[in-house]
Amino acid sequence: LKMSWLWLYLPLHLLTATSLCHSIKAPTTSSQQSFKTNLFNFYHSLILADGKETTVHLLKDIPKRYYFALEEGRVLAPFSITVTPCDVPIEWSILVYKSPPGFPGKATPGDHDTQEVSKSQKAPSMVSTIFNYKGNSVETYMGMSSHSALYLLEFLSTERDTHITVYLTTDTTSGHLYPELPTDPRIDVIGIGPTTVTLTWKHSPSALQHQESIQYCLLVNEKHNYKSLCAAETATRSSGMKLPPTLALSLSPYLLEPQQVMILSNSELSIINKASSGEVRQVCMGTRNTYTVPHLSPSTQYYFDVFIVNLLTNASAAYTGTFARTLEEPEPKVTELKDGKVIHVVLDGKKQKVYSLQYQARHKKIHFTFQLCWGQIRVHITRNGKTVASENLSGLRYLSLKGKLLDTYVVQLRSTEESNSSVKVQASPHFHKPLFPLLPESLKIKSFSKLRTCRSVTIAWLGTQEESKYCVYRKRIEEDQIWGELQSADRCSGPESRHKSEKVLCKYFYDLNLQRAVTTETIKGLEAGTFYLFDVYLFGPSGIPVRYHSKVVKTRKKC
């Protein structure tokens, strides 16, 4: 069965209207609108392409018509029409113009007489509506024609300007443009958490047969399900995402090109593969039919749509959408913080887990101490539900807060980076008996380049006015280990984590004059041209150590 450009089949009243345009008098005010509408509709009656997906742009309240003709080639001529609304509901219908008796499809001189035209217009049996639909679902009409006929498709949008796609085919034996859905096209929710939802769906027969050119795409949003990928792309466009050039089609009402076929190249498929906005989140996962959607908000309803997409033609078919509500986020476990007790907290940065500590004050003034071991952590402190402190931690941090007896403090700790973080926390009403030692102005270790030799290195560090114990450790490392050693250093760990052979010495030191509270040490017995990692540990009255910032020094190669 072939398509035919049978202009002789066009409704004779339209052909006559155009031939008489110059002889028609200027329309009256009452008939002017009707005249313009009929003329407009004729020029927008286009031939619909066979075997291609055509994009049709509709202006509000202005119908648009497409024709296609079927020739008599065998007893029954099958055809199908699929219409996909890409935004708002539309109205569309199929009308058929059948050849009247004595008019088998060939023109005769008498057929062009205006009287015969008038007669054919009065014969209601020659034009019939065989299908009509109103809505925003993807609809397919399957028909059979046993004789030559001219078909008219009429589309109308009454809500706003929009666009649709139309696919006509008269070849029902050599495959389909659209991927095939399984017998059961539902999406099943098999797992729900506070921030994740796990979905599964049955495989499309197309995905099993053509894995290289077929993939599943999932859409997630908080508003509603989408009945087509075309509608979802329209929603993504409206959210402000830039479109590939081939999708930025003109909406001119005088666009007469009948074959606006939306075919995307692989690079332009980013509209499907990489689209992501606050309104619609999209991800494609090849031919996997199970997927866990991450990074959702707790206690929120989400709508999920799965589309099977033909990457060669951009044609798609929609599974039956579903929805699910994520679970409420469980209240974080609260650990009681007791006077003077140190709690070591390790946070998982990937999960952004919050760790909560609760402390009930038995004094008006409370002192919190935080020692950041590694990573980056933000602390948030509330008193009786009201925020009293919130900041990022660095090194050793003291916070003194004044309130009332029996005030309840809640300390929340959160990692601010993807890697793990760790911190030690202490609460105490006795600031004059701190658990951590008094710290110098800087915890940096300085080395003296002029005092470096092939066998020794001289380092210096600041002390305090309080007599404290300082222990020096060294470790031989390779050049490619320097960055890793400095990044992974645990500032809370003490000498117990070091090998005994790394210990150099321990000594006591203090000076009431802070400007003179500096001590130096020359470490001997080193190898020439070698990198060494030096650490200094400060011990206070409680015995809890504070680690200075590690220092890497290379001995001279030649002396």
Coordinates of C-alpha atoms in Angstrom, one line a residue:
L1 CA 0.0 0.0 0.0
K2 CA 1.4 3.4 -1.0
M3 CA 0.7 7.0 -0.2
S4 CA -0.7 9.0 -3.1
W5 CA -0.7 12.7 -3.7
L6 CA -4.3 12.6 -4.9
W7 CA -5.1 16.2 -5.1
L8 CA -8.3 15.3 -7.1
Y9 CA -9.5 13.8 -3.8
L10 CA -9.3 17.1 -2.0
P11 CA -12.7 18.3 -0.9
L12 CA -14.1 20.0 -4.0
H13 CA -15.6 22.8 -1.9
L14 CA -12.0 23.8 -0.8
L15 CA -10.6 23.7 -4.4
T16 CA -13.5 25.8 -5.6
A17 CA -13.0 28.3 -2.8
T18 CA -9.5 29.0 -3.9
S19 CA -10.3 29.2 -7.6
L20 CA -13.0 31.8 -6.8
C21 CA -11.0 33.8 -4.3
H22 CA -10.5 36.8 -6.7
S23 CA -14.2 36.9 -7.7
I24 CA -15.5 36.8 -4.1
K25 CA -16.7 40.1 -2.8
A26 CA -15.2 41.6 0.3
P27 CA -16.9 39.8 3.2
T28 CA -19.3 41.6 5.5
T29 CA -18.4 42.3 9.1
S30 CA -20.5 39.3 10.2
S31 CA -18.9 36.9 7.7
Q32 CA -15.4 38.3 7.8
Q33 CA -14.2 36.0 10.6
S34 CA -15.7 32.9 8.9
F35 CA -14.1 33.9 5.6
K36 CA -10.7 34.3 7.2
T37 CA -11.0 31.0 9.1
N38 CA -11.9 29.0 6.0
L39 CA -9.0 30.5 4.0
F40 CA -6.6 30.0 6.9
N41 CA -7.7 26.4 7.4
F42 CA -7.2 25.6 3.7
Y43 CA -3.6 26.9 3.7
H44 CA -2.9 24.8 6.8
S45 CA -4.3 21.6 5.3
L46 CA -1.0 19.7 4.8
I47 CA -0.1 16.2 3.5
L48 CA 0.9 13.9 6.4
A49 CA 4.1 12.0 5.8
D50 CA 4.0 8.2 5.9
G51 CA 6.4 6.3 8.1
K52 CA 7.8 9.4 9.9
E53 CA 7.1 11.1 13.2
T54 CA 5.8 14.6 12.4
T55 CA 5.9 17.4 14.9
V56 CA 2.8 19.6 14.7
H57 CA 2.6 23.0 16.3
L58 CA -0.9 24.2 17.4
L59 CA -2.0 27.7 18.2
K60 CA -4.7 28.2 20.8
D61 CA -8.2 27.8 19.3
I62 CA -7.0 27.5 15.7
P63 CA -7.5 24.0 14.2
K64 CA -4.9 22.5 12.1
R65 CA -5.6 19.8 9.4
Y66 CA -3.5 17.2 7.8
Y67 CA -4.5 14.9 4.9
F68 CA -3.4 11.5 3.8
A69 CA -4.8 9.3 1.0
L70 CA -5.0 5.5 0.7
E71 CA -5.0 3.8 -2.7
E72 CA -6.8 0.5 -3.3
G73 CA -4.0 -2.1 -3.5
R74 CA -5.6 -5.1 -1.9
V75 CA -8.8 -6.2 -0.3
L76 CA -8.0 -4.6 3.1
A77 CA -5.5 -1.8 3.6
P78 CA -4.4 -1.5 7.2
F79 CA -3.0 1.8 8.7
S80 CA -2.3 3.2 12.1
I81 CA -2.1 6.7 13.5
T82 CA -0.4 7.6 16.8
V83 CA -0.8 11.0 18.4
T84 CA 1.3 12.2 21.3
P85 CA 0.3 15.4 23.2
C86 CA 3.4 17.1 24.5
D87 CA 1.8 19.4 27.0
V88 CA -1.9 20.2 27.5
P89 CA -4.9 18.1 26.5
I90 CA -5.9 18.4 22.9
E91 CA -8.9 17.5 20.7
W92 CA -8.3 15.5 17.5
S93 CA -10.4 13.5 15.1
I94 CA -10.2 11.5 11.9
L95 CA -12.6 12.1 9.0
V96 CA -12.8 10.1 5.8
Y97 CA -13.9 11.4 2.4
K98 CA -15.3 8.5 0.3
S99 CA -15.6 8.5 -3.5
P100 CA -19.2 9.0 -4.5
P101 CA -20.9 6.5 -6.9
G102 CA -19.8 7.3 -10.5
F103 CA -16.6 8.9 -9.2
P104 CA -14.1 6.1 -9.0
G105 CA -11.1 8.4 -8.6
K106 CA -10.6 9.6 -12.2
A107 CA -11.7 13.1 -13.2
T108 CA -14.3 13.7 -15.9
P109 CA -15.3 17.1 -17.4
G110 CA -18.6 17.0 -15.7
D111 CA -17.0 16.5 -12.3
H112 CA -15.7 20.0 -12.3
D113 CA -19.0 21.7 -12.8
T114 CA -20.1 23.9 -9.9
Q115 CA -23.5 22.3 -9.9
E116 CA -21.9 18.9 -9.3
V117 CA -19.8 20.4 -6.5
S118 CA -22.9 21.7 -4.9
K119 CA -24.5 18.3 -5.0
S120 CA -21.5 16.6 -3.5
Q121 CA -21.5 19.1 -0.7
K122 CA -25.1 18.2 0.1
A123 CA -24.4 14.5 0.4
P124 CA -23.7 13.9 4.1
S125 CA -22.9 10.3 3.4
M126 CA -19.7 11.2 1.6
V127 CA -18.0 12.6 4.8
S128 CA -17.9 10.7 8.1
T129 CA -16.0 11.0 11.4
I130 CA -14.5 7.6 12.3
F131 CA -12.6 8.6 15.4
N132 CA -12.4 11.5 17.9
Y133 CA -10.5 12.0 21.2
K134 CA -9.9 14.6 23.8
G135 CA -7.2 14.4 26.4
N136 CA -3.4 14.3 26.9
S137 CA -2.8 10.5 26.7
V138 CA -0.9 8.9 23.8
E139 CA -3.6 7.4 21.6
T140 CA -3.3 5.0 18.6
Y141 CA -6.0 4.4 16.0
M142 CA -5.8 1.2 14.0
G143 CA -7.9 1.2 10.8
M144 CA -8.7 -0.8 7.7
S145 CA -9.6 0.7 4.3
S146 CA -11.2 -1.5 1.6
H147 CA -11.3 1.2 -1.0
S148 CA -9.5 4.4 -2.1
A149 CA -10.2 7.2 0.4
L150 CA -9.0 10.5 1.6
Y151 CA -8.5 11.0 5.3
L152 CA -8.5 14.2 7.2
L153 CA -6.8 14.6 10.7
E154 CA -7.9 17.7 12.6
F155 CA -6.1 18.9 15.7
L156 CA -7.2 21.6 18.2
S157 CA -5.8 23.0 21.4
T158 CA -8.2 25.1 23.5
E159 CA -5.9 25.8 26.5
R160 CA -2.8 27.3 25.0
D161 CA -0.2 27.1 22.2
T162 CA 1.4 23.7 22.2
H163 CA 2.9 21.0 20.0
I164 CA 2.2 17.3 19.4
T165 CA 3.8 14.5 17.4
V166 CA 1.9 12.4 14.9
Y167 CA 3.0 9.1 13.4
L168 CA 1.2 7.6 10.4
T169 CA 2.2 4.2 9.0
T170 CA 0.7 2.0 6.3
D171 CA 3.4 -0.7 6.8
T172 CA 2.3 -2.9 9.7
T173 CA 4.6 -5.8 8.8
S174 CA 8.2 -4.5 9.0
G175 CA 8.4 -3.4 12.6
H176 CA 7.5 -0.3 14.6
L177 CA 9.0 3.1 15.1
Y178 CA 8.1 3.0 18.8
P179 CA 9.8 0.5 21.2
E180 CA 7.5 -2.3 22.3
L181 CA 6.1 -2.3 25.9
P182 CA 5.8 -5.6 27.9
T183 CA 2.4 -7.2 28.5
D184 CA 2.5 -5.7 32.0
P185 CA 3.9 -2.1 31.7
R186 CA 3.6 -1.2 35.4
I187 CA 6.5 0.1 37.5
D188 CA 6.9 -1.7 40.8
V189 CA 8.2 0.0 44.0
I190 CA 10.3 -2.6 45.8
G191 CA 12.0 -0.4 48.4
I192 CA 11.4 2.9 50.2
G193 CA 13.7 4.8 52.5
P194 CA 14.0 8.3 53.8
T195 CA 16.1 9.4 50.9
T196 CA 15.8 6.6 48.4
V197 CA 13.2 4.7 46.4
T198 CA 14.0 1.4 44.5
L199 CA 12.0 0.7 41.3
T200 CA 11.8 -2.3 39.0
W201 CA 9.9 -2.9 35.7
K202 CA 9.5 -5.8 33.2
H203 CA 11.8 -5.8 30.2
S204 CA 10.7 -4.4 26.9
P205 CA 10.9 -7.0 24.1
S206 CA 12.7 -4.3 22.1
A207 CA 15.4 -3.9 24.8
L208 CA 16.0 -7.7 24.7
Q209 CA 16.3 -7.7 20.9
H210 CA 18.2 -4.4 20.3
Q211 CA 20.3 -3.7 23.3
E212 CA 22.7 -1.4 21.4
S213 CA 20.0 1.1 20.3
I214 CA 17.5 0.8 23.2
Q215 CA 17.7 2.2 26.7
Y216 CA 15.4 3.0 29.7
C217 CA 15.1 6.5 30.9
L218 CA 13.6 7.4 34.3
L219 CA 12.0 10.7 35.2
V220 CA 11.4 11.9 38.8
N221 CA 9.4 14.9 39.9
E222 CA 7.1 16.0 42.8
K223 CA 4.1 17.1 40.7
H224 CA 2.5 14.4 38.6
N225 CA 3.2 11.6 36.2
Y226 CA 4.0 12.2 32.5
K227 CA 2.2 10.2 29.8
S228 CA 5.0 10.7 27.3
L229 CA 8.6 11.6 27.0
C230 CA 7.5 14.4 24.8
A231 CA 5.5 15.9 27.6
A232 CA 8.3 15.5 30.1
E233 CA 10.7 17.3 27.7
T234 CA 8.3 20.1 27.4
A235 CA 8.2 20.4 31.2
T236 CA 12.0 20.4 31.3
R237 CA 12.1 23.1 28.7
S238 CA 9.8 25.3 30.7
S239 CA 12.1 25.0 33.7
G240 CA 14.7 27.0 31.7
M241 CA 17.0 24.3 30.3
K242 CA 18.7 25.2 27.0
L243 CA 17.6 23.1 24.1
P244 CA 19.6 21.6 21.3
P245 CA 19.3 23.7 18.1
T246 CA 17.2 21.1 16.2
L247 CA 14.5 21.3 19.0
A248 CA 14.1 25.0 18.9
L249 CA 11.5 24.8 16.2
S250 CA 9.6 27.9 15.0
L251 CA 6.0 28.4 16.1
S252 CA 5.1 30.6 13.2
P253 CA 1.4 30.2 12.2
Y254 CA 2.5 30.4 8.5
L255 CA 4.9 27.5 8.7
L256 CA 3.9 25.2 5.8
E257 CA 6.6 22.6 5.9
P258 CA 4.6 19.4 6.3
Q259 CA 7.4 17.2 7.6
Q260 CA 8.9 18.6 10.8
V261 CA 10.5 15.4 11.9
M262 CA 12.2 15.5 15.4
I263 CA 15.2 13.3 15.0
L264 CA 18.1 13.8 17.5
S265 CA 21.7 13.1 17.0
N266 CA 23.6 11.3 19.8
S267 CA 25.0 14.5 21.1
E268 CA 21.6 16.1 21.2
L269 CA 20.2 13.3 23.2
S270 CA 21.5 15.1 26.2
I271 CA 18.0 16.5 26.5
I272 CA 17.2 12.9 27.6
N273 CA 20.4 11.7 29.2
K274 CA 21.6 14.6 31.2
A275 CA 18.6 16.8 31.8
S276 CA 18.4 17.8 35.4
S277 CA 16.4 20.6 37.1
G278 CA 14.5 21.4 40.2
E279 CA 11.3 20.4 38.4
V280 CA 12.2 17.2 36.6
R281 CA 15.1 14.9 37.3
Q282 CA 16.1 12.5 34.5
V283 CA 18.5 9.6 34.3
C284 CA 19.1 6.9 31.7
M285 CA 20.5 3.5 32.8
G286 CA 20.9 1.5 29.6
T287 CA 19.0 -1.7 29.7
R288 CA 18.9 -2.2 33.4
N289 CA 15.4 -2.7 34.7
T290 CA 16.0 -2.0 38.4
Y291 CA 17.2 1.3 39.8
T292 CA 17.5 3.0 43.1
V293 CA 16.7 6.7 43.0
P294 CA 19.1 8.5 45.4
H295 CA 19.2 12.0 47.1
L296 CA 15.4 12.3 47.7
S297 CA 13.9 14.4 50.5
P298 CA 12.4 12.6 53.5
S299 CA 8.6 12.4 53.9
T300 CA 8.0 13.7 50.3
Q301 CA 5.8 12.2 47.5
Y302 CA 7.5 11.6 44.2
Y303 CA 6.2 10.6 40.8
F304 CA 8.2 8.1 38.7
D305 CA 8.0 7.5 35.0
V306 CA 10.0 5.0 32.9
F307 CA 10.3 5.4 29.1
I308 CA 11.9 2.9 26.7
V309 CA 13.8 5.0 24.1
N310 CA 15.0 4.1 20.6
L311 CA 18.3 6.0 20.4
L312 CA 18.3 5.8 16.6
T313 CA 15.0 7.6 16.1
N314 CA 14.3 9.2 19.5
A315 CA 10.9 7.5 19.5
S316 CA 9.8 6.3 22.9
A317 CA 7.1 4.4 24.7
A318 CA 5.9 5.1 28.3
Y319 CA 5.4 2.6 31.0
T320 CA 2.5 3.1 33.4
G321 CA 3.8 5.7 35.9
T322 CA 3.8 5.3 39.6
F323 CA 4.4 7.3 42.8
A324 CA 5.8 6.7 46.3
R325 CA 6.3 8.7 49.4
T326 CA 9.7 8.6 51.1
L327 CA 9.8 7.6 54.8
E328 CA 10.3 10.2 57.5
E329 CA 13.9 10.6 58.5
P330 CA 14.4 8.9 61.9
E331 CA 15.2 11.0 64.8
P332 CA 19.0 11.0 65.2
K333 CA 20.2 9.0 68.2
V334 CA 21.1 11.3 71.0
T335 CA 24.1 10.5 73.1
E336 CA 24.3 11.9 76.6
L337 CA 27.3 14.1 77.3
K338 CA 28.5 13.9 80.9
D339 CA 30.7 16.4 82.8
G340 CA 34.4 16.0 81.9
K341 CA 33.9 12.9 79.7
V342 CA 35.4 13.0 76.2
I343 CA 33.4 11.4 73.4
H344 CA 35.1 10.5 70.1
V345 CA 32.7 10.9 67.1
V346 CA 33.4 9.6 63.6
L347 CA 31.1 11.0 60.8
D348 CA 30.3 9.5 57.4
G349 CA 30.6 12.3 54.9
K350 CA 28.9 10.5 52.1
K351 CA 25.7 10.0 54.1
Q352 CA 25.8 13.4 55.7
K353 CA 24.8 11.8 58.9
V354 CA 24.1 14.1 61.9
Y355 CA 25.4 13.1 65.3
S356 CA 23.7 14.5 68.3
L357 CA 24.9 14.9 71.9
Q358 CA 22.8 16.1 74.8
Y359 CA 24.0 17.8 77.9
Q360 CA 22.0 19.0 80.9
A361 CA 23.7 21.8 82.8
R362 CA 24.2 21.7 86.5
H363 CA 25.9 25.0 86.5
K364 CA 25.1 28.4 84.9
K365 CA 28.3 28.5 82.9
I366 CA 29.3 25.6 80.6
H367 CA 32.5 25.1 78.6
F368 CA 32.5 23.0 75.4
T369 CA 35.8 21.8 73.9
F370 CA 36.1 20.4 70.4
Q371 CA 39.3 18.8 69.0
L372 CA 39.0 18.2 65.2
C373 CA 40.9 15.0 64.4
W374 CA 40.5 15.0 60.6
G375 CA 38.2 16.2 57.9
Q376 CA 35.8 19.1 58.1
I377 CA 33.0 19.3 60.6
R378 CA 30.3 21.9 61.4
V379 CA 28.9 22.2 64.9
H380 CA 25.5 23.5 65.8
I381 CA 24.5 24.0 69.5
T382 CA 21.1 24.8 70.8
R383 CA 20.0 25.7 74.4
N384 CA 16.4 24.7 75.1
G385 CA 15.7 24.6 71.4
K386 CA 17.2 27.9 70.5
T387 CA 20.5 28.2 68.6
V388 CA 23.4 29.6 70.6
A389 CA 26.4 28.7 68.4
S390 CA 27.0 27.4 64.9
E391 CA 30.4 27.3 63.1
N392 CA 32.9 25.2 61.3
L393 CA 35.6 23.6 63.5
S394 CA 39.3 24.0 63.1
G395 CA 41.9 22.5 65.3
L396 CA 41.1 22.9 69.0
R397 CA 38.0 25.1 69.8
Y398 CA 36.7 26.3 73.2
L399 CA 33.1 27.6 73.5
S400 CA 31.9 29.1 76.8
L401 CA 28.1 29.5 77.2
K402 CA 26.2 31.1 80.0
G403 CA 22.6 30.1 80.9
K404 CA 20.5 28.7 83.7
L405 CA 20.6 25.6 85.9
L406 CA 19.1 22.5 84.2
D407 CA 19.3 24.1 80.7
T408 CA 19.4 21.4 78.0
Y409 CA 22.1 21.7 75.4
V410 CA 22.0 19.7 72.2
V411 CA 25.2 19.6 70.1
Q412 CA 24.8 18.5 66.5
L413 CA 27.8 17.5 64.4
R414 CA 27.8 17.2 60.6
S415 CA 30.6 16.4 58.2
T416 CA 30.9 19.1 55.5
E417 CA 32.9 17.0 53.0
E418 CA 32.4 13.7 51.3
S419 CA 35.3 12.0 53.1
N420 CA 34.9 10.8 56.7
S421 CA 35.5 13.3 59.6
S422 CA 36.3 12.9 63.3
V423 CA 36.1 15.1 66.4
K424 CA 36.5 14.8 70.1
V425 CA 34.0 16.6 72.3
Q426 CA 34.0 17.5 76.0
A427 CA 31.6 19.5 78.2
S428 CA 32.6 20.8 81.6
P429 CA 31.5 23.5 84.1
H430 CA 35.1 23.8 85.3
F431 CA 37.1 25.8 82.9
H432 CA 40.0 26.1 85.3
K433 CA 40.5 22.3 85.0
P434 CA 40.5 21.8 81.2
L435 CA 40.9 18.3 79.9
F436 CA 43.0 19.6 77.0
P437 CA 46.4 21.3 77.5
L438 CA 46.9 25.0 77.2
L439 CA 47.8 25.6 73.5
P440 CA 50.4 28.0 72.0
E441 CA 49.5 30.6 69.5
S442 CA 50.5 28.3 66.6
L443 CA 50.8 24.6 66.3
K444 CA 53.2 24.8 63.3
I445 CA 56.6 23.2 63.3
K446 CA 59.4 25.2 61.7
S447 CA 62.6 23.9 60.2
F448 CA 65.8 25.8 59.5
S449 CA 67.2 25.3 56.0
K450 CA 70.6 26.7 56.9
L451 CA 70.9 24.2 59.8
R452 CA 70.1 21.2 57.6
T453 CA 72.9 18.7 57.0
C454 CA 73.2 15.3 55.3
R455 CA 72.7 13.7 58.7
S456 CA 70.7 16.1 60.8
V457 CA 67.7 18.5 60.8
T458 CA 66.9 21.3 63.3
I459 CA 63.2 22.0 64.1
A460 CA 61.5 24.5 66.4
W461 CA 58.0 25.0 67.9
L462 CA 56.1 27.3 70.2
G463 CA 55.4 26.4 73.9
T464 CA 53.2 28.0 76.6
Q465 CA 53.4 29.5 80.1
E466 CA 52.4 26.2 81.5
E467 CA 55.0 23.4 82.0
S468 CA 54.1 20.6 79.6
K469 CA 55.6 17.5 78.1
Y470 CA 56.6 17.5 74.5
C471 CA 57.5 14.3 72.5
V472 CA 59.2 14.3 69.1
Y473 CA 58.7 11.6 66.5
R474 CA 60.2 11.0 63.1
K475 CA 59.3 8.8 60.1
R476 CA 61.1 8.2 56.9
I477 CA 58.8 8.5 53.8
E478 CA 59.1 8.6 50.0
E479 CA 58.4 11.7 48.0
D480 CA 55.2 10.3 46.5
Q481 CA 53.9 9.7 50.1
I482 CA 54.1 13.2 51.3
W483 CA 50.6 14.4 50.3
G484 CA 48.9 11.3 51.6
E485 CA 50.7 11.4 54.9
L486 CA 49.8 15.1 55.5
Q487 CA 46.1 14.6 54.4
S488 CA 45.5 11.5 56.5
A489 CA 47.1 12.8 59.7
D490 CA 44.9 12.2 62.7
R491 CA 45.4 15.2 65.0
C492 CA 43.7 13.4 67.9
S493 CA 45.9 10.3 67.9
G494 CA 48.7 10.1 70.4
P495 CA 52.1 8.5 70.4
E496 CA 50.5 5.1 71.1
S497 CA 49.7 4.9 67.4
R498 CA 53.4 5.3 66.5
H499 CA 56.1 2.6 66.2
K500 CA 58.6 2.7 69.1
S501 CA 61.5 3.2 66.6
E502 CA 60.0 6.5 65.5
K503 CA 60.3 8.1 68.9
V504 CA 63.2 10.6 69.1
L505 CA 62.8 12.2 72.6
C506 CA 60.5 13.7 75.2
K507 CA 61.2 16.9 77.2
Y508 CA 59.5 19.4 79.5
F509 CA 59.4 23.0 78.6
Y510 CA 57.7 26.4 79.5
D511 CA 58.4 30.1 79.7
L512 CA 56.4 32.8 81.5
N513 CA 57.4 35.2 78.7
L514 CA 55.5 34.0 75.7
Q515 CA 57.8 35.8 73.3
R516 CA 60.6 33.5 74.6
A517 CA 58.4 30.3 74.7
V518 CA 60.2 28.7 71.8
T519 CA 62.2 25.5 71.9
T520 CA 64.5 23.9 69.3
E521 CA 65.7 20.4 68.8
T522 CA 68.3 18.9 66.5
I523 CA 67.5 15.4 65.3
K524 CA 70.6 13.5 64.3
G525 CA 71.4 10.1 62.8
L526 CA 69.5 10.7 59.5
E527 CA 70.3 9.6 56.0
A528 CA 71.4 12.0 53.3
G529 CA 68.9 13.1 50.6
T530 CA 66.0 11.5 52.4
F531 CA 62.5 12.8 53.3
Y532 CA 61.4 12.7 56.9
L533 CA 58.0 13.4 58.6
F534 CA 58.4 15.1 62.0
D535 CA 55.6 15.2 64.6
V536 CA 55.5 16.9 68.0
Y537 CA 52.9 15.9 70.7
L538 CA 51.9 18.2 73.6
F539 CA 50.7 16.6 76.8
G540 CA 48.7 18.6 79.4
P541 CA 47.9 17.8 83.0
S542 CA 45.3 15.3 82.1
G543 CA 47.6 13.4 79.8
I544 CA 45.5 13.9 76.6
P545 CA 47.9 14.8 73.8
V546 CA 47.5 17.5 71.1
R547 CA 49.4 16.9 67.9
Y548 CA 51.2 19.7 66.2
H549 CA 50.9 20.0 62.4
S550 CA 53.3 17.5 60.7
K551 CA 56.4 18.8 59.0
V552 CA 58.3 17.2 56.1
V553 CA 62.0 18.0 55.7
K554 CA 64.5 16.6 53.3
T555 CA 68.2 16.2 54.4
R556 CA 70.9 17.5 52.2
K557 CA 72.1 15.1 49.5
K558 CA 75.7 16.4 49.5
C559 CA 77.6 18.1 52.3

